[in-house]
Structures are given as structure tokens and as C-alpha cells.
Short mmCIF file of C-alpha atoms and ligand atoms in Angstrom, two decimals:
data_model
loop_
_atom_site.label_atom_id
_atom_site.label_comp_id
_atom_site.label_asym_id
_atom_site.label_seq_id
_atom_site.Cartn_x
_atom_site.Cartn_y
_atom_site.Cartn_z
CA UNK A 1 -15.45 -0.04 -18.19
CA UNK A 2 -11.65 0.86 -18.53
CA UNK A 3 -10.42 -0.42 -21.36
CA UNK A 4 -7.38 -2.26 -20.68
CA UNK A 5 -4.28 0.07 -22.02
CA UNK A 6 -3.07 -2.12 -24.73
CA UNK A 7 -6.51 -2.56 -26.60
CA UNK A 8 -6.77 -5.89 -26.02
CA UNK A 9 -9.81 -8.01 -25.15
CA UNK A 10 -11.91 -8.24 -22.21
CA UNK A 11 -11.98 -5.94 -18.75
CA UNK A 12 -8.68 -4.38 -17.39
CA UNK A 13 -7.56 -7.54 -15.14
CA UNK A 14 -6.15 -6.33 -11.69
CA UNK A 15 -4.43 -7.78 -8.53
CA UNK A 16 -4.46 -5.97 -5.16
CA UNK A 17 -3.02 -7.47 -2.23
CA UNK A 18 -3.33 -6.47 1.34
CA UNK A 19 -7.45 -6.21 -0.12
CA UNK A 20 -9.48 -7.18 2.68
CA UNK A 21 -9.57 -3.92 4.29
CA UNK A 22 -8.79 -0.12 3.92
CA UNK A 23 -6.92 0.99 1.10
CA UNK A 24 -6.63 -2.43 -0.63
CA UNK A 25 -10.38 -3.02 -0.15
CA UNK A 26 -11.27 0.71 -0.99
CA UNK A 27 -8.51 0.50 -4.46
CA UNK A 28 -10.14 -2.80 -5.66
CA UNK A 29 -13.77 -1.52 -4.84
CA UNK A 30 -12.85 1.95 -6.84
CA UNK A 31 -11.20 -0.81 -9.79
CA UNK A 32 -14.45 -2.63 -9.71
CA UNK A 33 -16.67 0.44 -10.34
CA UNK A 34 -14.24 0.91 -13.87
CA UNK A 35 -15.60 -2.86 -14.70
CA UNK A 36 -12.64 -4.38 -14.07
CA UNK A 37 -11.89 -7.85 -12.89
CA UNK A 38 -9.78 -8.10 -9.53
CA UNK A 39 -8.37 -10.52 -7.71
CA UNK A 40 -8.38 -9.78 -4.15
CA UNK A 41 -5.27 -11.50 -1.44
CA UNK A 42 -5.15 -11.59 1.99
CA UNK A 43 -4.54 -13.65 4.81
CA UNK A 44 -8.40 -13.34 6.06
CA UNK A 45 -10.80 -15.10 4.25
CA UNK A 46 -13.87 -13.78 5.16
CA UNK A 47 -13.37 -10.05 5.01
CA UNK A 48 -12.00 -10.82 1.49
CA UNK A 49 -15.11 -12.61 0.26
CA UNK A 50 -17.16 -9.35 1.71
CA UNK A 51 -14.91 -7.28 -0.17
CA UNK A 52 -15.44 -9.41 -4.06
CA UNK A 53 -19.40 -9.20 -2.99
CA UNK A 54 -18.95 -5.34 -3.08
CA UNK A 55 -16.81 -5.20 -5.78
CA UNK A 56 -19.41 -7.39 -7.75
CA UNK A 57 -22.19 -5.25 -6.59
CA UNK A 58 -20.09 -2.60 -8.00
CA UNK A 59 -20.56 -4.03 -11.17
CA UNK A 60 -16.72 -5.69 -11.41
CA UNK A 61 -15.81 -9.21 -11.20
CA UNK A 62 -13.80 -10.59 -8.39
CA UNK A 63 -11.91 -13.35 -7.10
CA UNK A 64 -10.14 -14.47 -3.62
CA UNK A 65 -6.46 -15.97 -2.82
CA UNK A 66 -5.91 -16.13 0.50
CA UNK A 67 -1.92 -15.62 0.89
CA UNK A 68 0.22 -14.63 3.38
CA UNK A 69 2.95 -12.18 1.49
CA UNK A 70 5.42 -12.68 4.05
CA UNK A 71 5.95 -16.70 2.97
CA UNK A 72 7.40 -16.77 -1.01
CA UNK A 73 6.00 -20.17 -1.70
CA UNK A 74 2.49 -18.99 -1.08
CA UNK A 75 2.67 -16.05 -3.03
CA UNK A 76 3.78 -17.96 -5.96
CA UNK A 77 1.40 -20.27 -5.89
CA UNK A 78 -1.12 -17.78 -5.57
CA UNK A 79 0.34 -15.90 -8.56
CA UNK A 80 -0.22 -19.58 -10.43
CA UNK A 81 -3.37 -20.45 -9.20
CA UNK A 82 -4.57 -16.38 -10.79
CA UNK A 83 -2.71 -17.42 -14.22
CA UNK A 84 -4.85 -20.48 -14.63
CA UNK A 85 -8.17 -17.81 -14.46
CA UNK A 86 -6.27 -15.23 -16.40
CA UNK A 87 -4.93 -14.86 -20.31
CA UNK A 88 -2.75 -12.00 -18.65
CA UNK A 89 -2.48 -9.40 -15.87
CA UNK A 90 -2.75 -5.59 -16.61
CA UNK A 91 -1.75 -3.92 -13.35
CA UNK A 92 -0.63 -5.31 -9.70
CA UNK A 93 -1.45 -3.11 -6.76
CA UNK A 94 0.88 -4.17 -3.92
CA UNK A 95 -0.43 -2.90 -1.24
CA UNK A 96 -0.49 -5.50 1.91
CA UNK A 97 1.57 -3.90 5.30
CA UNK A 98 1.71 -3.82 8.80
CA UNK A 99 2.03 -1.10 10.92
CA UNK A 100 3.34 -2.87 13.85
CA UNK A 101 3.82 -6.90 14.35
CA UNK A 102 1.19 -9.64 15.38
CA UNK A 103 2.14 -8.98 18.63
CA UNK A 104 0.72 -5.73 19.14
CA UNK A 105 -2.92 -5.37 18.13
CA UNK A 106 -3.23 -1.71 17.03
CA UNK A 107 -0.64 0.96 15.38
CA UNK A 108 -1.82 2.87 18.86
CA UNK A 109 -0.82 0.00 21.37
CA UNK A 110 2.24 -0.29 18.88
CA UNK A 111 3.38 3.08 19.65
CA UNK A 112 2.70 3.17 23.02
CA UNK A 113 4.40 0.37 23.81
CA UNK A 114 8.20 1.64 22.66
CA UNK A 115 8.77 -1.71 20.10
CA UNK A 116 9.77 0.50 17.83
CA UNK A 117 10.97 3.55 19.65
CA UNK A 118 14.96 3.57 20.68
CA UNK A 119 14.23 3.21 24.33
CA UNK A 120 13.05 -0.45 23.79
CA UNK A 121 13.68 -1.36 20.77
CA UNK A 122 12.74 -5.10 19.60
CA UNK A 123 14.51 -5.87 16.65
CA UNK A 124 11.79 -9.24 16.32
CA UNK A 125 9.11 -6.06 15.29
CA UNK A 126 12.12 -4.54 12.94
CA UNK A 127 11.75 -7.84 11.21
CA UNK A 128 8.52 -8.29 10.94
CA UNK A 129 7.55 -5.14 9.74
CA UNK A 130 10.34 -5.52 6.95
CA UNK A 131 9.16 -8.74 5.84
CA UNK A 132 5.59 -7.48 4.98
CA UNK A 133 6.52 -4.67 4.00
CA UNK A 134 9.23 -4.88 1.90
CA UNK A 135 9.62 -8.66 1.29
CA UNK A 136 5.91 -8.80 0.90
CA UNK A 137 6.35 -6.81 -2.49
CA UNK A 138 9.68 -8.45 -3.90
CA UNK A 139 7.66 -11.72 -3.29
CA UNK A 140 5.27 -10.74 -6.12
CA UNK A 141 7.86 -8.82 -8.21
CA UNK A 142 9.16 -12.13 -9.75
CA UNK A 143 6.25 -13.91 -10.73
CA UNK A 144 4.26 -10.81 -11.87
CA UNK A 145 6.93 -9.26 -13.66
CA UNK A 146 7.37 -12.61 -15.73
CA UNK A 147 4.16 -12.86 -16.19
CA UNK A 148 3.99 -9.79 -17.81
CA UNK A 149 6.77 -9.88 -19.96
CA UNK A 150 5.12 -12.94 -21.66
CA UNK A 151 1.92 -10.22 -22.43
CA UNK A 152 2.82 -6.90 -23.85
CA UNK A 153 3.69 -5.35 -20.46
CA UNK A 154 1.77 -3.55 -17.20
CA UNK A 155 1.92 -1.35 -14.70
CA UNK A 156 2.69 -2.53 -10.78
CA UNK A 157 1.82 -0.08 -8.20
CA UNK A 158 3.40 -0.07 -4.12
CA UNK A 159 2.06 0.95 -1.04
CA UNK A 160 4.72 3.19 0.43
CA UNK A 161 4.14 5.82 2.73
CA UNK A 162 4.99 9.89 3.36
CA UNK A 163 6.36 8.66 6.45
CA UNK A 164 9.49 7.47 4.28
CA UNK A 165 10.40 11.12 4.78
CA UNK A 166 11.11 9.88 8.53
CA UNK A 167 8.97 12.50 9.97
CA UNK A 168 7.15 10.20 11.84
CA UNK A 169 8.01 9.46 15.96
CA UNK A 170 8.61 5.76 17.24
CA UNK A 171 8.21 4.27 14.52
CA UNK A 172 11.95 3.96 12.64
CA UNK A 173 11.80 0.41 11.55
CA UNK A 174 7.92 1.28 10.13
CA UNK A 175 9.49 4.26 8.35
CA UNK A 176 12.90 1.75 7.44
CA UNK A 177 10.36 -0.58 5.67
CA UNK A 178 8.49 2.17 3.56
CA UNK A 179 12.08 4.21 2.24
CA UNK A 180 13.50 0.71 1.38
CA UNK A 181 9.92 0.46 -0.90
CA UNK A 182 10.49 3.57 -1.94
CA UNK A 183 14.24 2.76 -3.19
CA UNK A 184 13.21 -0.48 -4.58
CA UNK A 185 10.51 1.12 -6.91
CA UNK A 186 13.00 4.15 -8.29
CA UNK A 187 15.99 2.19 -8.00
CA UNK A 188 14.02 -0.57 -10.73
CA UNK A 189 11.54 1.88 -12.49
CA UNK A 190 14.51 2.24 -15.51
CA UNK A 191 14.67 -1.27 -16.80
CA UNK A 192 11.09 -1.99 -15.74
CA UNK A 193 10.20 0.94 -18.32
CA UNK A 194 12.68 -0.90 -20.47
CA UNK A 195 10.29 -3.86 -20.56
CA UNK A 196 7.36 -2.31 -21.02
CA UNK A 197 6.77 -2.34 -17.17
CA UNK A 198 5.40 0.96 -15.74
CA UNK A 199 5.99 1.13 -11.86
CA UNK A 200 4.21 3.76 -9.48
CA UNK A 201 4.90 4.68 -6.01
CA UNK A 202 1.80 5.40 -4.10
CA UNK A 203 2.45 7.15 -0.90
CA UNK A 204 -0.82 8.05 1.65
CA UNK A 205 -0.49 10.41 4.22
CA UNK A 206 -2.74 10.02 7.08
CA UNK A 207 -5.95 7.70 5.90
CA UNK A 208 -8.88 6.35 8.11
CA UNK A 209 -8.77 2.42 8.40
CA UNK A 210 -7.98 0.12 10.85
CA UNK A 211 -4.43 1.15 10.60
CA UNK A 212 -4.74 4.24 11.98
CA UNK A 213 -7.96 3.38 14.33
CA UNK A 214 -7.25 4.17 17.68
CA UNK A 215 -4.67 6.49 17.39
CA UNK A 216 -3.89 9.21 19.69
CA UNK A 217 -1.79 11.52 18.60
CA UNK A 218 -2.32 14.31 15.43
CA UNK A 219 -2.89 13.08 12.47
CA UNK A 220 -3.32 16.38 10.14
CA UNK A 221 -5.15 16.12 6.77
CA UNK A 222 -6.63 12.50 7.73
CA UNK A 223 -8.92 10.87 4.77
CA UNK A 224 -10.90 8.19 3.88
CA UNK A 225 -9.65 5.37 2.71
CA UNK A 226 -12.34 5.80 -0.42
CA UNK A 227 -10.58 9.50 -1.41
CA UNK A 228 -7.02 7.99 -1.10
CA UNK A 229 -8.20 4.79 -3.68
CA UNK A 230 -9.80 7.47 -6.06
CA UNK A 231 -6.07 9.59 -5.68
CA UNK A 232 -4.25 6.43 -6.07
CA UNK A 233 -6.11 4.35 -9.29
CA UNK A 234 -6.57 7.65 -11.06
CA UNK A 235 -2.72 8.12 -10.72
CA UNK A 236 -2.04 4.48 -11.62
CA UNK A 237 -3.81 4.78 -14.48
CA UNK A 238 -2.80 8.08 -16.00
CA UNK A 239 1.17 6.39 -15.54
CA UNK A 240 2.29 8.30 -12.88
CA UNK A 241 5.38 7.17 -11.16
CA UNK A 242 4.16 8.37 -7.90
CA UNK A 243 1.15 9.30 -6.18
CA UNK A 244 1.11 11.49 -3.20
CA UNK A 245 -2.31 12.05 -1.12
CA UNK A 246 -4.02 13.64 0.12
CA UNK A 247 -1.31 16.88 -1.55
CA UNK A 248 -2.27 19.20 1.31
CA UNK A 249 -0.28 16.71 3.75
CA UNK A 250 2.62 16.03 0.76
CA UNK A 251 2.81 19.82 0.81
CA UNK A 252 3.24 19.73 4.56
CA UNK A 253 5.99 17.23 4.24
CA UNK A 254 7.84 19.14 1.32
CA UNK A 255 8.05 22.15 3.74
CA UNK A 256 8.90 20.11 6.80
CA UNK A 257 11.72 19.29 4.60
CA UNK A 258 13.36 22.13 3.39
CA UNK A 259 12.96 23.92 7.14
CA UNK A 260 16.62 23.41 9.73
CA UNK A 261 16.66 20.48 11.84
CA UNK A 262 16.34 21.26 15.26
CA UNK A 263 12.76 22.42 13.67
CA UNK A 264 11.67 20.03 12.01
CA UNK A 265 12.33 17.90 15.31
CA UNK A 266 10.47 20.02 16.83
CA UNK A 267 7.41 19.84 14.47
CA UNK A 268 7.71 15.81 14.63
CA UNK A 269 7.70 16.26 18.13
CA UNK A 270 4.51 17.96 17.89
CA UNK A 271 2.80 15.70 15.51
CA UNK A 272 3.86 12.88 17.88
CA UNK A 273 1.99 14.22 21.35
CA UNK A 274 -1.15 13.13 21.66
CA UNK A 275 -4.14 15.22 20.03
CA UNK A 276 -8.11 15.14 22.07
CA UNK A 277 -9.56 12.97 19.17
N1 NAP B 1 -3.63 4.16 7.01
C1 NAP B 1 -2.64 5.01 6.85
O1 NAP B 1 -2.67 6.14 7.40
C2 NAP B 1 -1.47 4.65 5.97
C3 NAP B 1 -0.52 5.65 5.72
C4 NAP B 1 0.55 5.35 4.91
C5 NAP B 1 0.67 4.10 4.34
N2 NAP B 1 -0.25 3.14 4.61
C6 NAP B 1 -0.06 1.83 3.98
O2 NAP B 1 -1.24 1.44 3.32
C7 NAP B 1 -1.28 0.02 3.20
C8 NAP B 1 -2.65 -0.48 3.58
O3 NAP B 1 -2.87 -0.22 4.97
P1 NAP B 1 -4.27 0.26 5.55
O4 NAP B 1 -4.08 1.60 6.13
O5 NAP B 1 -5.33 0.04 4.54
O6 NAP B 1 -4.42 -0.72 6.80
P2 NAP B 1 -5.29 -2.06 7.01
O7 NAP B 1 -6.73 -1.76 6.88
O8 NAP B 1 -4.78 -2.61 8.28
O9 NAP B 1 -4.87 -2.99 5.78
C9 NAP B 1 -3.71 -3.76 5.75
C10 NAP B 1 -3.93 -4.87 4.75
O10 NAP B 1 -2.71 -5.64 4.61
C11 NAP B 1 -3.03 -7.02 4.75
N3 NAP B 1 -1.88 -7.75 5.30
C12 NAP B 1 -1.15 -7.45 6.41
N4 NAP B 1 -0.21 -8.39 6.60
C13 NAP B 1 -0.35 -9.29 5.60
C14 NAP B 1 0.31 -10.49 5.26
N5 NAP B 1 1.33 -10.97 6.01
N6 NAP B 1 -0.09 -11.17 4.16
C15 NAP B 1 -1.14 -10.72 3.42
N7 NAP B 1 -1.79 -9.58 3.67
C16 NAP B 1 -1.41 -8.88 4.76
C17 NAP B 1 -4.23 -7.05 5.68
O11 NAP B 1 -5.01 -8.23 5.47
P3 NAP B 1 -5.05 -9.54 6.40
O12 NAP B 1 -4.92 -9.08 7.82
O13 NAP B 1 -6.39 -10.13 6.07
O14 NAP B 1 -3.92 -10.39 5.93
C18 NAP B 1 -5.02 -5.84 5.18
O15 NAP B 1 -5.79 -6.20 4.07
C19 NAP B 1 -0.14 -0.49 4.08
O16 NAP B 1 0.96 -0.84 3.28
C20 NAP B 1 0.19 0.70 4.95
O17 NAP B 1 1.52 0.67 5.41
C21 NAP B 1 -1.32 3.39 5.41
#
């Protein structure tokens, strides 16, 4: 078991939203291995409640809330509903997001079908990707960040993306939602530390879940959704402001980076045409 990092009673005490699948799922089963107790939110009940019977068999303890993080009224009451159960809160994983709206059914179909490319653009997807994205985690900031204040402090962890670095095709408002995440979390981290508050920036590169199911074109250094959780809580917990993984694709995006323009286009270009997977 992890001790929680103030030496305080009882397991380390751990939301994740966005839990009932990939990363979320795979961060709150890796939590529950440590012995901690997580509370897993989603909008889908049942994959949640297969997701606490793992974590349990994992030897953790778990709870559901069903929420939807794009409405602020349910995400405070689920916030409520977890401080009745809970003295305190150690560490919030925020980590619900949306590739591409309800409308489309897969980041593939998404892609394909321009509602986020500049030849068709549909500012209703813009929106809707913003709102989970972004909104999704300023819900939660205000009632877990009180809530923690009243304890000794915490650490609160967000789901951005490499593909802030905008090297990813037909997908701006996707990559709009992650950089605003990304500005959010350094733009706050100073008076966060202030109170006690750490704040870490986890950003995946490619990983294997029903995200990226389906999709066509090249997705270099792809990983399971297990090896990005094991990246992600080891980071959270040794207080690092960010966490970058898998590092060989974070090393591809450094270079992309620091190479001229027209290549880089080029190179996005080439990550963007479809691959024979
Ligand atoms: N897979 C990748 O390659 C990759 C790369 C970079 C970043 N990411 C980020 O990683 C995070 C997790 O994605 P994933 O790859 O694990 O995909 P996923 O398996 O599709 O998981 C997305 C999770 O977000 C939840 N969610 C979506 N909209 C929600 C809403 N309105 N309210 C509450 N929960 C909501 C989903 O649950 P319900 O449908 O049950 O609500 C699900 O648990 C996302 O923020 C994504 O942008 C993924």
C-alpha cells in the first residue's frame, strides 16, 4: 500500500474520471494494485462497475459516480456525494475526453469525416470537444481544490496530450482543447504550489484504447494503455509537473519541433496518410 504523502491515516484516497475505459480504467486499476481507494466517474455505468470489480480484485477499494463532466451541477454533486465517503482526497486524476463529438462514433470516422479538418469545419464538434475537454477539468478544479485546502493539500493530475504540440492533421479543435489544458495547468501550477496543491500534466502519445481503435493512419511508438498508467501514476506520485509517454514518441515531438516548417509539415503530413495496420 502507498502510504498517503502526508502520513496520515488510512489508504491514499484517489479520484479518476473519464475511468471506465483506457487510461482512466488502466490509472485507477494501476492505483488499486498500490492499495489505494478510488473512486471511479463516468457517464457509463456498467463498464465502471467492471472496472471497481478489477480494481477490488486488485486488492484496492473502489467506488462509482456516474457523472457527465461536461454539466457543472453534476460534477459537484458528485464531488459531494465522494466527501460524504471520504475524511479527505489525496490526488484527482482528471482524465475524462473525447476525441471527436457524440456524433461521430470513432476518432477514425471522426477524421475521415473533415468535422474537424478546415475543409468542413463544424464549429458544434469545436464545442464539444472543448467542453469535455477543457471544461470537463475546470468543473472539478473548484470543488476539489476546496476540498483540499480544508486537508493539508494534494496533488491533481490532467489528461493532456503531445498532440498540444499541433503536430497532429484534422484535428485543430482536438489539439485547441489539449494546449488550452496544457495552459490551464502551468498557467495555475504557482499558486496551486502556494497552497499546498501539486499539479501534473500528463501527456500520452499514441496509446491503445478505444480512442485510438480503428485508426488508419501511423501511429508511431503506440502503447498500452497499462504502460502509459504505470508512466503516468509513477510520475504523479514522485511530484512531477509533467509526464510525457511513452519518451521515445516525446523525443520524436521535441525534434519535430526544433526542425523548419515546411518540414515539419511535411512529417505531419506523413504521420497523417494512412499506414496498412
Ligand atoms: N488514446 C490516445 O492515444 C490518447 C492520446 C493522447 C491523449 N489521450 C487522452 O487520454 C484520455 C483518455 O482517453 P482514452 O484514450 O483512454 O480513451 P477512451 O477509452 O475513449 O476513454 C475516454 C474516457 O472518458 C470518458 N468520458 C468521455 N466523455 C465524458 C463525459 N462527458 N463525462 C464523463 N466521462 C466522459 C469516457 O467514459 P464514458 O463514455 O463512460 O463517459 C471514458 O472513460 C483523454 O483525455 C484523451 O484525450 C489519449
Amino acid at each position: 500500500m502507498i502510504a498517503n504523502s502526508r502520513g496520515m491515516a488510512g489508504p491514499l484516497r484517489v479520484l479518476v474520471t473519464g475511468a471506465s475505459s483506457g487510461i482512466g480504467a488502466a490509472i485507477a486499476r494501476n492505483y488499486a494494485r498500490r492499495g489505494a481507494q478510488v473512486a471511479l466517474l463516468a457517464r457509463r455505468r456498467e463498464p465502471l462497475e467492471e472496472v471497481a470489480a478489477a480494481c477490488r480484485a486488485d486488492g484496492g477499494e473502489a467506488s462509482v459516480l456516474v457523472c457527465d463532466v461536461t454539466q457543472k451541477a453534476e460534477v459537484a454533486a458528485a464531488v459531494g456525494a465522494l466527501a460524504e465517503q471520504w475524511p479527505r482526497i489525496d490526488r484527482a486524476v482528471l482524465n475524462a475526453g473525447v476525441a471527436w463529438s457524440d456524433g461521430a462514433r470513432s476518432f477514425a470516422e471522426c477524421c475521415t469525416s473533415d468535422a474537424q479538418n478546415a475543409a468542413a469545419f463544424d464549429a458544434g464538434t469545436a464545442a464539444e470537444i472543448m467542453t469535455t475537454n477543457y471544461l470537463g477539468a475546470v468543473y472539478f478544479l473548484e470543488p476539489v481544490l476546496a476540498w483540499m485546502r480544508q486537508g493539508s493539500g494534494g496533488r491533481i493530475a490532467f489528461t493532456g496530450s503531445m498532440a498540444a504540440d499541433g503536430l497532429l492533421e484534422r484535428s485543430g479543435p482536438y489539439v485547441a482543447s489539449k494546449a488550452a489544458l496544457r495552459a490551464l495547468v502551468e498557467g495555475m501550477r504557482p499558486d496551486a504550489c502556494a497552497l499546498n496543491i501539486g499539479l501534473t500534466l500528463l501527456e500520452p502519445g499514441f496509446v491503445e484504447t478505444g480512442m485510438t481503435e480503428g485508426v488508419r493512419y501511423r501511429m508511431p511508438f503506440l502503447i498500452s494503455a497499462e504502460r502509459a498508467a504505470e508512466a503516468f501514476v509513477r510520475g504523479i506520485e514522485d511530484g512531477k509537473d509533467r509526464v510525457r509517454a511513452p519518451w521515445q514518441m516525446s523525443a520524436l515531438v521535441g525534434v519535430a519541433r526544433l526542425v523548419p516548417a515546411p518540414l515539419r509539415a511535411l512529417g505531419v503530413r506523413w504521420l497523417g496518410r494512412a499506414s496498412d495496420r
